[in-house]
PDB file of C-alpha atoms in Angstrom:
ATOM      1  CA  UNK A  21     -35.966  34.690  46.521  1.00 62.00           C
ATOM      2  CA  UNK A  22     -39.287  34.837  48.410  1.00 68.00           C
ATOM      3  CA  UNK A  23     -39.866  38.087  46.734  1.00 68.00           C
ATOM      4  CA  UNK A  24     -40.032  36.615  43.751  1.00 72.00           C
ATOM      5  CA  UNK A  25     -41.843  34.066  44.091  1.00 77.00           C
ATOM      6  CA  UNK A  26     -44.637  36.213  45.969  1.00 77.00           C
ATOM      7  CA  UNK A  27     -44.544  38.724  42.444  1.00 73.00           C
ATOM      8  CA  UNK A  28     -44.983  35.377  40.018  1.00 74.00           C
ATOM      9  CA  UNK A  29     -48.281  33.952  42.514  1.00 74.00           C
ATOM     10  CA  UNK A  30     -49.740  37.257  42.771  1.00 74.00           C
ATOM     11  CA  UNK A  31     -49.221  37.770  38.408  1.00 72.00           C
ATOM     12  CA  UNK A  32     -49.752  34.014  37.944  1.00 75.00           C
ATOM     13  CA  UNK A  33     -52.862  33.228  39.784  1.00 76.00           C
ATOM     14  CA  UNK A  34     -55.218  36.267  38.188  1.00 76.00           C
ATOM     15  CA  UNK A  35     -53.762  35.030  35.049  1.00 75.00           C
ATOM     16  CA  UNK A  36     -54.823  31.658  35.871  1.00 77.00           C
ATOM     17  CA  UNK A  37     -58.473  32.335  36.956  1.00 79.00           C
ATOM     18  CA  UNK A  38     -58.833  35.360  34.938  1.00 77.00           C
ATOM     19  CA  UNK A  39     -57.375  34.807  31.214  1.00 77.00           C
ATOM     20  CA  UNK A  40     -59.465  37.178  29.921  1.00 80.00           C
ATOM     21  CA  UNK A  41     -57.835  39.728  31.663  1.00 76.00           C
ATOM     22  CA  UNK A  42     -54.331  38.678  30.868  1.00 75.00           C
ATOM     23  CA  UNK A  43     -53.016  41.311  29.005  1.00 79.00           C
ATOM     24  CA  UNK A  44     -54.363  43.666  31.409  1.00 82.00           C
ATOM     25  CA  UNK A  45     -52.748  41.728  33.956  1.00 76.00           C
ATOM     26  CA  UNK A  46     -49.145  41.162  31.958  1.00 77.00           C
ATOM     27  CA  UNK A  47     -49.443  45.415  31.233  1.00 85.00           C
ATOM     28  CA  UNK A  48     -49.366  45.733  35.009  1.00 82.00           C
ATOM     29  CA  UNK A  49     -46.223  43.466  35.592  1.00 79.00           C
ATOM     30  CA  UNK A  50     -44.564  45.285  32.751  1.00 83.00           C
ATOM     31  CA  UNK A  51     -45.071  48.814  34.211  1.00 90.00           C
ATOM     32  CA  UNK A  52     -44.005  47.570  38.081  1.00 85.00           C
ATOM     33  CA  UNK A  53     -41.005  46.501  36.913  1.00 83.00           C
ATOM     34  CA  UNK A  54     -40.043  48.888  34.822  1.00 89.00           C
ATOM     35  CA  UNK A  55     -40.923  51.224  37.525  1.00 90.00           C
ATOM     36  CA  UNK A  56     -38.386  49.265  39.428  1.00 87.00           C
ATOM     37  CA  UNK A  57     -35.937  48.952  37.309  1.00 89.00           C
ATOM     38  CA  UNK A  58     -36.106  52.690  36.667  1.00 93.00           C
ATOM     39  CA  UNK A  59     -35.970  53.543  40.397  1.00 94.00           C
ATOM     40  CA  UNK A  60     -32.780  51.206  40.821  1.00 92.00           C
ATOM     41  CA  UNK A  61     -31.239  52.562  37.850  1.00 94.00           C
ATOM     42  CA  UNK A  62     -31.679  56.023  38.886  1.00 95.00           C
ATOM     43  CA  UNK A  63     -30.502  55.114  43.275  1.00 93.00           C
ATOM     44  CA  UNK A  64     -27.452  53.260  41.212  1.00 92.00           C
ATOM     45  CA  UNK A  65     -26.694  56.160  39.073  1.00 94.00           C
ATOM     46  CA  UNK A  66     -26.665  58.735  42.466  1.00 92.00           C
ATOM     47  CA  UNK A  67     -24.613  56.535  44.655  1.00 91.00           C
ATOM     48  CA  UNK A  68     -21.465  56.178  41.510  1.00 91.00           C
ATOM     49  CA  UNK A  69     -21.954  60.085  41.754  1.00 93.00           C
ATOM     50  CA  UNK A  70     -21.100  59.890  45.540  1.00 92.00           C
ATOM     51  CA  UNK A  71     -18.467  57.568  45.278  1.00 92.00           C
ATOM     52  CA  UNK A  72     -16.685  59.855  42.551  1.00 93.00           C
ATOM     53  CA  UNK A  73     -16.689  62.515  44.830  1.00 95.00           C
ATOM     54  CA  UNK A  74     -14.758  60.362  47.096  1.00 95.00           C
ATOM     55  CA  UNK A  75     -10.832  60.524  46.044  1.00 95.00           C
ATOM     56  CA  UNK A  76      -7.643  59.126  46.766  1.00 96.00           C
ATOM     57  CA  UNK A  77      -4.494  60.632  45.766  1.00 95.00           C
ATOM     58  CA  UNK A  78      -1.218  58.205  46.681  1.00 94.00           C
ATOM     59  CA  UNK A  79       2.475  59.758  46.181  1.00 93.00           C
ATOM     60  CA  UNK A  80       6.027  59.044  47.954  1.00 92.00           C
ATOM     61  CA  UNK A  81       6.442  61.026  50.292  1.00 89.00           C
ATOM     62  CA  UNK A  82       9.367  59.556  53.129  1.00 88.00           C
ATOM     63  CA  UNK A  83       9.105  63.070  54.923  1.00 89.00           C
ATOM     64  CA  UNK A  84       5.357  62.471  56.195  1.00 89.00           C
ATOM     65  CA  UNK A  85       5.888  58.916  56.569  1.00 88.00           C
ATOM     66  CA  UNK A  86       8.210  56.699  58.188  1.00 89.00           C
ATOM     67  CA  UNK A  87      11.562  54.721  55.977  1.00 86.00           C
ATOM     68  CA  UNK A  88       9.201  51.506  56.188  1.00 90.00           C
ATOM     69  CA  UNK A  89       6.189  53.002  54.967  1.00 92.00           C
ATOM     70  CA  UNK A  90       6.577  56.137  52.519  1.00 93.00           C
ATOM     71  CA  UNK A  91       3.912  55.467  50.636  1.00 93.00           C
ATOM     72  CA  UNK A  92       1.268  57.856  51.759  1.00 94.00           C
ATOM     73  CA  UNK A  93      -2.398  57.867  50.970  1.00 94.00           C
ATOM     74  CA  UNK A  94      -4.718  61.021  51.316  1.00 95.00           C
ATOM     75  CA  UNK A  95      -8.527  60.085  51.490  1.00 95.00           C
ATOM     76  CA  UNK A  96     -10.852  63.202  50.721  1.00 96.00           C
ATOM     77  CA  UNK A  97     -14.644  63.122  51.536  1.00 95.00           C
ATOM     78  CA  UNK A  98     -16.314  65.506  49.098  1.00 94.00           C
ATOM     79  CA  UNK A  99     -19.474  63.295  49.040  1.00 93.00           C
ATOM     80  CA  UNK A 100     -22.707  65.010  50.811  1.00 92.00           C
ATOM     81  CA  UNK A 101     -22.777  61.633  52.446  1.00 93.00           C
ATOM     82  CA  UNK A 102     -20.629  60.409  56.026  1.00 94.00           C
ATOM     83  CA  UNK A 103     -18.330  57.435  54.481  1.00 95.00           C
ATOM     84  CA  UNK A 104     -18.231  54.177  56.922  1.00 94.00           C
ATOM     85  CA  UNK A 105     -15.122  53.098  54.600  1.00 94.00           C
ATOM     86  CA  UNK A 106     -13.547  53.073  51.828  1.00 95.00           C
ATOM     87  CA  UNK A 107     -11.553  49.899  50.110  1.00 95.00           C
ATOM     88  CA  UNK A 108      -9.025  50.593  47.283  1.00 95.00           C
ATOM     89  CA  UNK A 109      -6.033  49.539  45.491  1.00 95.00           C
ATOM     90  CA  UNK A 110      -2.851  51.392  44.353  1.00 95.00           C
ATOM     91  CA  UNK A 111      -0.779  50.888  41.176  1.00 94.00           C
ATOM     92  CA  UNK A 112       2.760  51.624  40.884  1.00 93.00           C
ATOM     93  CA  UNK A 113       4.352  52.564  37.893  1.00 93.00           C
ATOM     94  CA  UNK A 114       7.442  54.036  36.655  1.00 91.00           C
ATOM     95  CA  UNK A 115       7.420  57.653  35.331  1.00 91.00           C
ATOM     96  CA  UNK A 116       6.946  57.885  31.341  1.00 90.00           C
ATOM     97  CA  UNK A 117       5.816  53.905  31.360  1.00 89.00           C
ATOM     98  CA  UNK A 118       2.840  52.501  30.404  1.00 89.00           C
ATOM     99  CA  UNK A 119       3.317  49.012  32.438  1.00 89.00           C
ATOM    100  CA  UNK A 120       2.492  47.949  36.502  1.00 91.00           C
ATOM    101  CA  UNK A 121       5.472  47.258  38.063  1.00 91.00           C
ATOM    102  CA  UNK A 122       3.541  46.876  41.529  1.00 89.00           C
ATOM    103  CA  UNK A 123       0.546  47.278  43.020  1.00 91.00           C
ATOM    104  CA  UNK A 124      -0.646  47.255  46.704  1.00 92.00           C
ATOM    105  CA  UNK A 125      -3.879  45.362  46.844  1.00 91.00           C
ATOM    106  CA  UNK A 126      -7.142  45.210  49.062  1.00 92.00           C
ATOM    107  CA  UNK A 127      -5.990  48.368  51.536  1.00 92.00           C
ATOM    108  CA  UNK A 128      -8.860  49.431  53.727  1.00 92.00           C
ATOM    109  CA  UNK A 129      -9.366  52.802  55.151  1.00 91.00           C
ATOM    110  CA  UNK A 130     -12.049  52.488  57.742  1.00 89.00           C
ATOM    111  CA  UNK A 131     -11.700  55.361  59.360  1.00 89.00           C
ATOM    112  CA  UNK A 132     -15.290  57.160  59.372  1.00 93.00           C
ATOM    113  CA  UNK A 133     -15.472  60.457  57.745  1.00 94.00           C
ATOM    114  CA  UNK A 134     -18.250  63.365  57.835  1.00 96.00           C
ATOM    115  CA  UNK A 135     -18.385  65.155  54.300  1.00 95.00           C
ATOM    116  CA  UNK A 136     -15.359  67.335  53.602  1.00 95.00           C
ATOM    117  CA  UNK A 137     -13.100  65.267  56.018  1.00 94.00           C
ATOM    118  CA  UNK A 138     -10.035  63.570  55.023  1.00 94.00           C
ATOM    119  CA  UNK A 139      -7.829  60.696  55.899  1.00 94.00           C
ATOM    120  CA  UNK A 140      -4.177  59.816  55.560  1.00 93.00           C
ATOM    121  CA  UNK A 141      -2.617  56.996  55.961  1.00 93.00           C
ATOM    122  CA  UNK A 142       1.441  55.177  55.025  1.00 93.00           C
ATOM    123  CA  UNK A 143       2.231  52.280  53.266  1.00 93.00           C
ATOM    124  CA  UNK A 144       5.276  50.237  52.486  1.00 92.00           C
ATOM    125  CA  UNK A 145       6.055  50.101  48.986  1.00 90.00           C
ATOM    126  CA  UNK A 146       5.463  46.929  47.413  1.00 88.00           C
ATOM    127  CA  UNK A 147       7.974  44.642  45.320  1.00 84.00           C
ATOM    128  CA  UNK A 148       8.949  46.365  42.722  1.00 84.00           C
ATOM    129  CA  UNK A 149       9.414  44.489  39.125  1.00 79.00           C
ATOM    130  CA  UNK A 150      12.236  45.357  38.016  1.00 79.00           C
ATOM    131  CA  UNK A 151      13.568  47.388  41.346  1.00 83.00           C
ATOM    132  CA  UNK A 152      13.152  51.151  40.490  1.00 87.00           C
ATOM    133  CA  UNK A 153      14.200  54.348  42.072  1.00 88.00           C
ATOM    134  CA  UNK A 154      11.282  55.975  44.159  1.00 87.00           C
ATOM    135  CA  UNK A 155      11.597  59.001  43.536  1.00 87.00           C
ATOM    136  CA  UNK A 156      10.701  57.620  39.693  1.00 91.00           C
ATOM    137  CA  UNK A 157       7.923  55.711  40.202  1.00 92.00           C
ATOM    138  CA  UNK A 158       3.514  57.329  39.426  1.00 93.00           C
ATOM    139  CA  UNK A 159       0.808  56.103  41.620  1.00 94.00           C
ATOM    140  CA  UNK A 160      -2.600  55.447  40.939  1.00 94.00           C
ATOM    141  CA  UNK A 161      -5.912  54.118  41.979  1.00 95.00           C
ATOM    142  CA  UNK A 162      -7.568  51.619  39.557  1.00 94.00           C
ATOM    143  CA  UNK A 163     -10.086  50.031  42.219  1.00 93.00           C
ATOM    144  CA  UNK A 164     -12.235  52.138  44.612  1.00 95.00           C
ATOM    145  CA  UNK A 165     -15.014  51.020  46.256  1.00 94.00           C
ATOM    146  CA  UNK A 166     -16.889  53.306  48.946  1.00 94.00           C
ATOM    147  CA  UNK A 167     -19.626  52.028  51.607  1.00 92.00           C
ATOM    148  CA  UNK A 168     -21.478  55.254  52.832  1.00 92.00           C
ATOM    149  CA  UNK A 169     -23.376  55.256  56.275  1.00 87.00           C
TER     150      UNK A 169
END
C-alpha cells in the first residue's frame, strides 16, 4: 500500500508543478511499470517451471504401507531449487470412469528436500462414493502447490 502511494506522489507532484512535462513524465510511469510487470511476469513464469518439476505420483500400494493407510504418496524433487514443502490434493477414481468418487484434501508434505530427493509418505483411503474395490480405483493430483526455500 505505501508503495503505491509513494509511485502516485513521486508521478503526481512533477505532473502537478510541471504540466508541461507531462507526457514526458506519464512515458516514464508507462515504461517502469511495464518494466515491472515484465520482470514479474517473467520470475512468475520460472517459478511454475520449478514447481512442474516437482511431482507426485499416488497409487495403492498395502505392501509399503500399513492396512490403515495404503495409500502411498511418492514426492520427487527434480527442481534445481531445495523445496521447504509441498501442499497437494489426491483424487480417487475408479478405473475406466470419468467421475471423483473421493478425494483426500489439503495433505502437507513438509519434509525439506535438496534437488533430486524424494519423499514418501501413507494415507488412509478416503470414503469412497459408492464403496469400490481398491485394487480398481486411479489416483491423481489435481492441486499442487510448492513453496521453495
Amino acid at each position: 500500500m505505501m508503495g503505491w502511494l509513494i509511485a502516485a506522489l513521486v508521478f503526481l507532484v512533477p505532473l502537478v508543478f510541471f504540466p508541461r512535462a507531462a507526457g514526458y513524465i506519464l512515458l516514464a510511469a508507462v515504461i517502469l511499470l511495464s518494466g515491472w510487470a515484465l520482470y514479474e511476469w517473467l520470475e512468475n513464469r520460472r517459478m511454475l517451471a520449478e514447481e512442474d518439476k516437482v511431482t507426485i505420483a499416488a497409487v495403492f500400494d498395502p505392501g509399503a504401507c500399513s492396512a490403515e493407510t495404503p495409500v502411498q504418496t511418492r514426492v520427487l524433487n527434480g527442481s534445481s531449487r531445495s523445496v521447504l514443502s509441498v501442499r497437494f490434493d489426491i483424487s480417487v477414481k475408479r478405473r475406466g470412469y470419468s467421475n471423483e468418487i473421493g478425494r483426500l484434501s489439503r495433505l502437507l508434505d513438509d519434509q525439506p528436500m535438496v534437488p533430486s530427493a524424494e519423499s514418501r509418505f501413507c494415507y488412509a483411503l478416503p470414503v469412497l462414493i459408492p464403496p469400490v474395490d481398491p485394487r480398481e480405483l486411479e489416483f491423481s493430483i489435481p492441486l499442487k502447490f510448492v513453496t521453495f526455500q
